[in-house]
XYZ file of C-alpha atoms in Angstrom:
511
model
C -17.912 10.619 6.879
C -21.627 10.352 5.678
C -20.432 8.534 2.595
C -18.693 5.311 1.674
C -18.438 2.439 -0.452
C -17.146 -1.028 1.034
C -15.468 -3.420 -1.157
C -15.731 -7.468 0.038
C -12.139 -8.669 -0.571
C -12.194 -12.175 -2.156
C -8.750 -12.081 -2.886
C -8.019 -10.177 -6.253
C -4.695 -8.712 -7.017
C -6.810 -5.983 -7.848
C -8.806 -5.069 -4.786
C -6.664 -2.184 -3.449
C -7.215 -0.730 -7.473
C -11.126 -0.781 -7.037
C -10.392 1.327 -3.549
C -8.386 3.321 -5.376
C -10.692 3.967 -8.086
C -13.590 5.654 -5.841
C -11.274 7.316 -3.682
C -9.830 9.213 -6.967
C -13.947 9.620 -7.597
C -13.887 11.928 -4.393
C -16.150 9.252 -2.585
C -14.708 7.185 0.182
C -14.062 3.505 -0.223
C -12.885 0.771 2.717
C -11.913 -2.328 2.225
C -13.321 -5.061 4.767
C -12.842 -9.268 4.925
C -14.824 -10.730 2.527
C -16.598 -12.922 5.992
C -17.049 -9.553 7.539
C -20.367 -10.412 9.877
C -23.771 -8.517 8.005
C -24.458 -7.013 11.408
C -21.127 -5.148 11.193
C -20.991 -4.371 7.737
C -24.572 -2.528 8.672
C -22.912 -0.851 10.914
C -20.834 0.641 9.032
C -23.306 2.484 6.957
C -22.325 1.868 3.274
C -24.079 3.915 0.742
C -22.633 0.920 -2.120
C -21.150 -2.316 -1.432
C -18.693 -3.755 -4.206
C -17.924 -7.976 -4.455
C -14.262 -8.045 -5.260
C -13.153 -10.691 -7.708
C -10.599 -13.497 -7.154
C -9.024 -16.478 -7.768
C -11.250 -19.620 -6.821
C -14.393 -20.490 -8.501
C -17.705 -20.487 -6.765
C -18.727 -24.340 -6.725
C -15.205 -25.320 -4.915
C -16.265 -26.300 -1.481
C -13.535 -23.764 -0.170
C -14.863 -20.950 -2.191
C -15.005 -17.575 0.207
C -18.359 -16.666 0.554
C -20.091 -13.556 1.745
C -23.737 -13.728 3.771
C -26.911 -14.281 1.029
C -28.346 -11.742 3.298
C -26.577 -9.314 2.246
C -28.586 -8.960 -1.292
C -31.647 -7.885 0.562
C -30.680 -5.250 3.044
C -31.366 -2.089 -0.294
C -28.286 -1.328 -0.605
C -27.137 -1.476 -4.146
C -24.550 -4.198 -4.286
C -22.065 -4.580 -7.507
C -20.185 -7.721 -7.874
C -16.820 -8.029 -9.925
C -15.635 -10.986 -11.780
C -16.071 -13.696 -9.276
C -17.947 -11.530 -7.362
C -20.774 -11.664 -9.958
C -20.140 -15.125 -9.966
C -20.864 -15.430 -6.237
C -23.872 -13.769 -6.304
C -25.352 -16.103 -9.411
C -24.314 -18.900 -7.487
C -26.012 -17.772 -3.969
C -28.838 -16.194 -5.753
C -30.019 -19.202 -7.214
C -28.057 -18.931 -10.861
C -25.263 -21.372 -12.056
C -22.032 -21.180 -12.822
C -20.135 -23.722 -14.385
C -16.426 -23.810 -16.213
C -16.107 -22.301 -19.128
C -14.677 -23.898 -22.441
C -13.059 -20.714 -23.368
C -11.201 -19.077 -20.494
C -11.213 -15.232 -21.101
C -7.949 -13.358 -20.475
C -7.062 -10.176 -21.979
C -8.978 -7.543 -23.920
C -12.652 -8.252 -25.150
C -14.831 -6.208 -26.683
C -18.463 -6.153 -24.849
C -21.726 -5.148 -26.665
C -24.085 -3.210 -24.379
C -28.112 -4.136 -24.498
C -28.991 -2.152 -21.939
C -27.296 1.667 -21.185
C -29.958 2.965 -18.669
C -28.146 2.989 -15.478
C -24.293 1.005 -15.151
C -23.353 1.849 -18.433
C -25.209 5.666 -19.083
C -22.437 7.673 -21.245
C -20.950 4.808 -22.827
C -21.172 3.744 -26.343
C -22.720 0.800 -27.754
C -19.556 -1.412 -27.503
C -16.063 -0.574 -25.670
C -13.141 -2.628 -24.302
C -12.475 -4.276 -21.179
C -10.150 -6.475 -18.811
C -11.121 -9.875 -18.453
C -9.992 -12.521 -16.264
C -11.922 -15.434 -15.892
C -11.859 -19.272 -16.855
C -15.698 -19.809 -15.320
C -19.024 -18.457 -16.927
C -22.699 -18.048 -15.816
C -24.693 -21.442 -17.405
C -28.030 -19.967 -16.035
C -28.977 -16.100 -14.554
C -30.687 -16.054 -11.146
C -34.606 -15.461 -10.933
C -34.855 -11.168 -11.921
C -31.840 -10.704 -13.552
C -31.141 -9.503 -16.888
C -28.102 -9.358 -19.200
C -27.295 -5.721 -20.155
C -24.199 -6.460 -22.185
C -22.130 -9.408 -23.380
C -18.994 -10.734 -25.451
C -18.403 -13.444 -27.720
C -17.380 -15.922 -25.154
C -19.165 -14.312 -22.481
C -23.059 -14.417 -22.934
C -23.458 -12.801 -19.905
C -20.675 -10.579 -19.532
C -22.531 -7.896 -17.633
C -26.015 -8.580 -15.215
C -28.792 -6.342 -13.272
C -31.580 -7.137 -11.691
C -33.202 -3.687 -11.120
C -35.359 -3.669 -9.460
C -33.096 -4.545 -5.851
C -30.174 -2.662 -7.620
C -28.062 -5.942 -7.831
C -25.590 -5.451 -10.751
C -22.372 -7.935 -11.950
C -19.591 -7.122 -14.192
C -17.924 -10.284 -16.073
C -14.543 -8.139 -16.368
C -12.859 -5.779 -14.236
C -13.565 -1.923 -14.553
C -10.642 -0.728 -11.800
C -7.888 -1.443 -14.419
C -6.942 1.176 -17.097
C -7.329 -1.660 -19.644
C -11.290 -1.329 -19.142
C -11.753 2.158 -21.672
C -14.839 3.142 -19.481
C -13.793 1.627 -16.663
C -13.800 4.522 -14.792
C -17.133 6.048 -15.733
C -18.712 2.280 -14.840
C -17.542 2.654 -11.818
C -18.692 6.015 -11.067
C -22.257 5.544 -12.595
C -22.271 3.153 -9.640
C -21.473 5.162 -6.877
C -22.529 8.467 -8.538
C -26.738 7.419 -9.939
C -27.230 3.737 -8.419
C -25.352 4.456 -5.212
C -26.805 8.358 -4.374
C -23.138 9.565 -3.371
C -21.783 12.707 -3.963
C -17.824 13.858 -4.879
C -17.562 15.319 -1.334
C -14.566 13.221 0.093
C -11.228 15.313 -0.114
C -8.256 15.596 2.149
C -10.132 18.912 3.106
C -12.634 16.656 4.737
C -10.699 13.341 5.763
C -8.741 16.075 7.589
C -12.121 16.584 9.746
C -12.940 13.301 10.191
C -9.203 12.509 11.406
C -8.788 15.664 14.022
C -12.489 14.014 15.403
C -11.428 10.564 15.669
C -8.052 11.989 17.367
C -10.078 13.401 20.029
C -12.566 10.435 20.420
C -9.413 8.305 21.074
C -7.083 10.246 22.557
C -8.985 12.198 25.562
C -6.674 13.960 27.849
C -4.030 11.361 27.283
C -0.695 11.769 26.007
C 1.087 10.997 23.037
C 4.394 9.661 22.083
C 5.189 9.374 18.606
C 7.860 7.486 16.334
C 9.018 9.896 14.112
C 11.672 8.835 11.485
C 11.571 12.226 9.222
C 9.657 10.217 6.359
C 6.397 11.478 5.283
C 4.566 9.182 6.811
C 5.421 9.887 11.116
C 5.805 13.310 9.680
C 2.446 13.603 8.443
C 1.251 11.588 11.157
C 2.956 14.022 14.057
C 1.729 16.736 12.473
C -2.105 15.626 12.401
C -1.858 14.584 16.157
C 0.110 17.421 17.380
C -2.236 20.108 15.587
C -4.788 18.348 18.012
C -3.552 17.798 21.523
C -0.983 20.391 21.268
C 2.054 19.466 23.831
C 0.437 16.376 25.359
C 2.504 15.169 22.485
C 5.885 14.534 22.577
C 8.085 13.213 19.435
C 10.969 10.624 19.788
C 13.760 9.752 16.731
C 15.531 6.625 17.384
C 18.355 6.100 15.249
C 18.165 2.493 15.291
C 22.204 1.909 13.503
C 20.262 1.715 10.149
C 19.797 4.983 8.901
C 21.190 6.102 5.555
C 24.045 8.877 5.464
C 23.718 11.719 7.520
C 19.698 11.067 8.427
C 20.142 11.473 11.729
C 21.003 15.317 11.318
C 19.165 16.177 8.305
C 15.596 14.283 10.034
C 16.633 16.634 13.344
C 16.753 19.992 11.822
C 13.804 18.933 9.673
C 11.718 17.952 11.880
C 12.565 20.858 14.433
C 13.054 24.188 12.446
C 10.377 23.480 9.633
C 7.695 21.305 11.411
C 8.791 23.354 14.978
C 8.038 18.915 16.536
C 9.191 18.854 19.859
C 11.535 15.919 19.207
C 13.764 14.162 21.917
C 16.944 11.962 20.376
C 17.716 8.409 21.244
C 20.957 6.595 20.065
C 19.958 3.246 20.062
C 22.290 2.023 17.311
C 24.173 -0.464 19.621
C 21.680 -2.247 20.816
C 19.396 -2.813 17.546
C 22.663 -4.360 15.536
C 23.546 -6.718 18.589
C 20.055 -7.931 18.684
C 20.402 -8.962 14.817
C 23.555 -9.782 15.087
C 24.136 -13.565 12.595
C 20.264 -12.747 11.580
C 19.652 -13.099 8.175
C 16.165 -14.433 7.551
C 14.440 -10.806 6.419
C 10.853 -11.547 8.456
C 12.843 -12.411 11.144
C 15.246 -8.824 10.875
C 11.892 -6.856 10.464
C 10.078 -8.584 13.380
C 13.639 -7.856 16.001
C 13.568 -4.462 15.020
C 9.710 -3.763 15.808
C 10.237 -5.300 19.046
C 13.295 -3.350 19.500
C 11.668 -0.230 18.632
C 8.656 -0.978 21.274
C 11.177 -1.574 23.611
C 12.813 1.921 23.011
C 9.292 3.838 22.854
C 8.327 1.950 26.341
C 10.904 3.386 27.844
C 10.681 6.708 26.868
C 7.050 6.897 27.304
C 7.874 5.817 31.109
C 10.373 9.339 31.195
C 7.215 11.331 29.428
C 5.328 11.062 32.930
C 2.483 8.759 31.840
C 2.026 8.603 27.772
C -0.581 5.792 26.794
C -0.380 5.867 23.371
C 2.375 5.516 20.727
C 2.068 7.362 17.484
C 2.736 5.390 14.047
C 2.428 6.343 10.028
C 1.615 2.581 9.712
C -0.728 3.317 5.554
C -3.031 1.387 3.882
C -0.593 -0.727 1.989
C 1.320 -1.626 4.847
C -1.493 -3.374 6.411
C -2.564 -4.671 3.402
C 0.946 -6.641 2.369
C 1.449 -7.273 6.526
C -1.894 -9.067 7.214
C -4.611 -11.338 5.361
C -6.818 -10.261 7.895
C -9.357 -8.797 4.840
C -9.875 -12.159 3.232
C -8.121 -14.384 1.342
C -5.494 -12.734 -0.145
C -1.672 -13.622 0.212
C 0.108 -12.063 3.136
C 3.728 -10.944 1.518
C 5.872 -9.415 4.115
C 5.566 -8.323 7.782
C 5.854 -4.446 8.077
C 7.599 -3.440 11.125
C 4.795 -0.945 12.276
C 2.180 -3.836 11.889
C 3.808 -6.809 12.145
C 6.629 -6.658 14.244
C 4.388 -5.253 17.777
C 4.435 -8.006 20.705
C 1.424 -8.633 21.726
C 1.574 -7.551 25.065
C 2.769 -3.967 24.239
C 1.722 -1.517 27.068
C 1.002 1.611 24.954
C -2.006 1.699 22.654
C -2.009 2.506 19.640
C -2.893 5.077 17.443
C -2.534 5.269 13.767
C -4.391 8.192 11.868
C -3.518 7.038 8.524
C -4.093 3.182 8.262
C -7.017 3.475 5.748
C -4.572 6.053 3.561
C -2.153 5.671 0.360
C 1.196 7.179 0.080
C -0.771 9.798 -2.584
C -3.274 10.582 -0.195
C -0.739 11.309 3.082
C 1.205 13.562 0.981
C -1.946 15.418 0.300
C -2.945 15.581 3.473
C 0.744 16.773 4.368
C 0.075 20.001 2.231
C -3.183 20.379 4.197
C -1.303 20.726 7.370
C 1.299 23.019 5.803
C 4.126 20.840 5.776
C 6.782 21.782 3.220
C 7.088 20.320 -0.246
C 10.352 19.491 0.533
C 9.317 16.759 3.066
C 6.164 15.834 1.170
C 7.838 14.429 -1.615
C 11.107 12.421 -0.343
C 11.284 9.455 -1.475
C 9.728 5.945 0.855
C 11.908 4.827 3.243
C 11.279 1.319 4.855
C 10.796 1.382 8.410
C 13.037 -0.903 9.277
C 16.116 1.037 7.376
C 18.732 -0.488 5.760
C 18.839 -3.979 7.196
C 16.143 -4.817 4.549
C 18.210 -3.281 1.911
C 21.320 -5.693 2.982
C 20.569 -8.995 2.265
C 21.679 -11.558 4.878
C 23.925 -10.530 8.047
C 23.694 -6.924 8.761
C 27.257 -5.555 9.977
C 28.596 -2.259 10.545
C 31.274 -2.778 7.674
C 27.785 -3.567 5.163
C 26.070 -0.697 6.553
C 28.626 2.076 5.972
C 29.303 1.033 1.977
C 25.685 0.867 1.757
C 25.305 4.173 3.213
C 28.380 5.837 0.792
C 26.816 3.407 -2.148
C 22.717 4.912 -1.256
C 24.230 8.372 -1.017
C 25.836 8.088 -4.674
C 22.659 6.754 -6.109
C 20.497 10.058 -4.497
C 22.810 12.399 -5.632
C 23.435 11.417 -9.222
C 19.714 11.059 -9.706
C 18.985 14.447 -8.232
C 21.896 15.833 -10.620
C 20.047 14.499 -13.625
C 16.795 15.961 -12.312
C 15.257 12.720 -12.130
C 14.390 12.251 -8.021
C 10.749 13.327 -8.767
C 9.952 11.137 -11.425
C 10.826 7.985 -9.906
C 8.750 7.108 -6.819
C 11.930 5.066 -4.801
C 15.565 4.855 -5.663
C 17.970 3.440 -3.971
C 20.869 0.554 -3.367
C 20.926 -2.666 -2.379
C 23.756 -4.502 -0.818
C 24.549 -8.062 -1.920
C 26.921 -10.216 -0.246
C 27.449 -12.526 -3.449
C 31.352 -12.113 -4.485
C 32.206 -12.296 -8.046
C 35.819 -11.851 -9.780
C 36.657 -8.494 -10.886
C 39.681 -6.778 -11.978
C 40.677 -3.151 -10.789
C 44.472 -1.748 -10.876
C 45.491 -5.141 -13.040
C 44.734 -7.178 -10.013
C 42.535 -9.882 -9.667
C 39.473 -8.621 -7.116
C 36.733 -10.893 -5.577
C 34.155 -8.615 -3.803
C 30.520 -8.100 -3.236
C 27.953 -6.081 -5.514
C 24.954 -3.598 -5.356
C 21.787 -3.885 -6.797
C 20.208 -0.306 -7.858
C 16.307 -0.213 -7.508
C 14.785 2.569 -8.942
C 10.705 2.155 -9.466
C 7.958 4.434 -10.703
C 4.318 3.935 -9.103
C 1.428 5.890 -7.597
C 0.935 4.392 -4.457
C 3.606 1.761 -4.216
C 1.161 -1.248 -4.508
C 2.311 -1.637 -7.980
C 4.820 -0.142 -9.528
C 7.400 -0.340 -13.080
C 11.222 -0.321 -12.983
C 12.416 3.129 -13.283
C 14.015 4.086 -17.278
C 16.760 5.810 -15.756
C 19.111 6.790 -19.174
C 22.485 4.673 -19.128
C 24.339 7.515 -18.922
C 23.184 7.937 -15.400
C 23.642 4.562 -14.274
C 27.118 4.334 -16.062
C 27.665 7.560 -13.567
C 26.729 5.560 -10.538
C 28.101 2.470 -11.662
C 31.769 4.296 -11.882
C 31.257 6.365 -8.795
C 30.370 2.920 -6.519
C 32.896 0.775 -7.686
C 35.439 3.539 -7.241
C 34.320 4.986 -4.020
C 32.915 2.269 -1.736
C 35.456 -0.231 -0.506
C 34.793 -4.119 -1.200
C 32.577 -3.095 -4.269
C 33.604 -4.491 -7.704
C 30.568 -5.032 -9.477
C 26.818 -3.054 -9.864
C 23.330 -4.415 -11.425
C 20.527 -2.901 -12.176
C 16.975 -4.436 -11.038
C 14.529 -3.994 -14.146
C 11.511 -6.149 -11.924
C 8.463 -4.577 -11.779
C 5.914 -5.168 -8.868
C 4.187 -7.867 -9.283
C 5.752 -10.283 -9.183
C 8.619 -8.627 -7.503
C 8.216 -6.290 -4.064
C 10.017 -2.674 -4.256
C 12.177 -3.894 -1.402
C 14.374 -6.609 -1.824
C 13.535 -7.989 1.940
């Protein structure tokens, strides 16, 4: 991987998008902490390096910095919102509040269309986002492009290919966005549209081998497309020094255990050994009803499990997860200083002292990208495109106490929401559907009786990738469907909502 852009994370909501962005540009991109040391960002090679924006303002004394150095190693930097504003500030410019914040669409008027904005007319519109501006440019600099609140609204200084964007050209609310972006990496940068699943493919098998050695491999496989994906990659590799183990942890939905078996054995042709460890993950939660808490007992639980098969496997070192990009993201503010929102089990949930190492082939990948790299490896279409399923199963999807009484109407309630939505031809439309038990009892009437039962929440999202995503327009014919078919079919039920949140502000999951 010759290639690659590296984006300093200062905490924007829109990081991940800038990532995205390149990667969709066929050119690598990794995101890294914003304090990441400049002898180990050098290391890493970048042909580009992109500031991030985000939410504090330069002169606070705890504004995130990056190192001043870092503007005169040649390599093209670009800096985004604040990011621009950081490098005024460090470069010698000022930045001061502004008596206008900017928020919204803007029209910019472009001075200068040599290099950032080549291919783009003389004005366009863009995303901004800002309540600071830039009082005074840094020694060398030049504005190339501006608004009417923004004097400055875009800033080069050539000739050490230093360039800052007032607004934000990752969101589809910047026209050219796109192009901007690209005329970076593409002319200023030097890279080329070589980075495909083809290749990351490559890169993976490599690393596999650099890691692995003549060791062993155990792998978590839950029949998603993630461990799938994962097994696949690894197993194509070392062959049958890996060995695949399916835990059904008491929290599957209906009839996974079966359907994940034959799956994973006739189609993928995964050497997979069963565990029925049901018992003892819904004793360990047992009165739990704190969500970080449920996700955290069920990672430990599921290290426990793979410890002790990996001790019948005759000497595996390493344990196998599908742990992506956004998992590690929304587990751990380890980039910089954005918001940690929930623990994933397969990041979050790991003791520390865990004996196996391990290895995860697609941390630095979207849900978009594993599914691509699923075809790659020949895995069915079938597989490819199930819906997300949480790791730690249904005990995030019942909120409180999980019992076994909870479980099983989720499971019958889950299982109505799949197959009505699948009737109406709508499963591959909507990235994640599903049901969501609540233990909050309201009055209902059924049979001219008085009833007072619980109700369940049907989330049904679209997205690309899961870091952001709209609530699903599923027609009300459907949900009436689903509606009727729950209340009538799954005991203690009287009552069913529909979630119309989108993410932000609201997570996909519920816990």
């Amino acid at each position: 991987m010759t290639e690659k852009i590296l984006i300093l994370d200062f905490g924007s909501q829109y990081t991940q998008l800038i990532a995205r962005r390149i990667r969709e540009s066929n050119v690598f991109s990794e995101v890294v902490s914003c304090q990441i040391p400049l002898a180990e960002l050098l290391a890493k090679k970048p042909s580009g390096i992109i500031l991030s924006g985000g939410p504090s303002s330069v002169y606070e004394k705890s504004a995130p910095i990056c190192d001043k150095k870092l503007f005169s190693t040649d390599i093209p930097v670009l800096g985004i919102c604040y990011g621009m504003q950081l490098m005024t500030h460090l470069l010698g410019g000022k930045v001061e509040k502004s008596a206008h914040r900017e928020y919204g669409r803007a029209d910019i008027v472009i001075s200068d269309a040599s290099d950032l904005f080549k291919s783009i007319g003389k004005t366009t519109p863009v995303w901004m986002s800002h309540g600071d501006k830039i009082a005074r440019l840094p020694k060398w600099f030049d504005v190339i492009a501006q608004t009417k609140n923004a004097p400055a609204a875009a800033i080069k200084d050539q000739k050490r290919s230093l360039y800052g964007l007032q607004f934000h050209p990752e969101v589809a609310h910047t026209a050219e966005g796109l192009r901007i972006l690209q005329n970076f990496i593409y002319s200023i940068c030097g890279c080329k549209p070589t980075w495909t699943m083809g290749a990351y493919l490559k890169e993976a098998q490599h690393q596999i081998r650099e890691q692995v050695g003549d060791g062993k491999v155990i792998s978590a496989i839950s029949g998603g497309v993630d461990s799938s994906v994962a097994s696949m990659l690894v197993g194509q590799v070392i062959g049958k020094r890996l060995s695949c183990v399916f835990v059904d942890n008491g929290l599957l939905r209906k009839n996974e255990a079966k359907t994940v078996l034959e799956s994973l054995q006739k189609k993928l042709n995964l050497n997979v050994r069963f565990v029925n460890a049901g018992e003892q993950f819904l004793n360990k939660l047992k009165n739990v009803k704190d969500p970080e808490k449920k996700r955290k007992i069920i990672g430990r639980e599921f290290i426990s499990v793979f410890e002790q098969e990996a001790k019948k496997n005759r000497g595996a070192s390493f344990l196998l997860q599908g742990t992506l990009y956004p998992d590690v993201i929304e587990s751990v503010s380890h980039r910089g200083p954005s918001a940690t929102i929930k623990t994933h089990h397969n990041v979050g949930g790991l003791p520390a002292r865990m004996r196996l190492k391990l290895i995860e082939p697609l941390r630095l990948l979207f849900k978009d990208e594993v599914r691509k790299l699923g075809a790659e490896l020949g895995i069915p279409e079938t597989m490819l495109n199930r819906h997300p399923y949480p790791g730690p199963g249904l005990a995030v999807r019942i909120l409180g106490a999980v019992t076994k009484e909870r479980l099983e109407n989720l499971r019958v309630a889950d299982a109505i929401v799949e197959e009505e939505i699948r009737v109406a031809n709508l499963y591959h439309t909507i990235w994640q559907a599903f049901a969501v038990y609540l233990p909050l009892r309201t009055v209902g009437v059924m049979g001219d009786e008085r009833t007072y039962d619980d109700a369940i929440a049907i989330r049904a999202v679209t997205s690309q990738d899961g870091m952001t995503a709209d609530w699903a327009k599923i027609p009300h014919t459907v949900l009436q469907i689903i509606s009727t078919r729950i209340t009538n079919e799954v005991k203690g039920i009287n009552r069913v909502v529909y979630d119309i949140s989108s993410k932000p502000p609201s997570t996909i999951e519920w816990e």
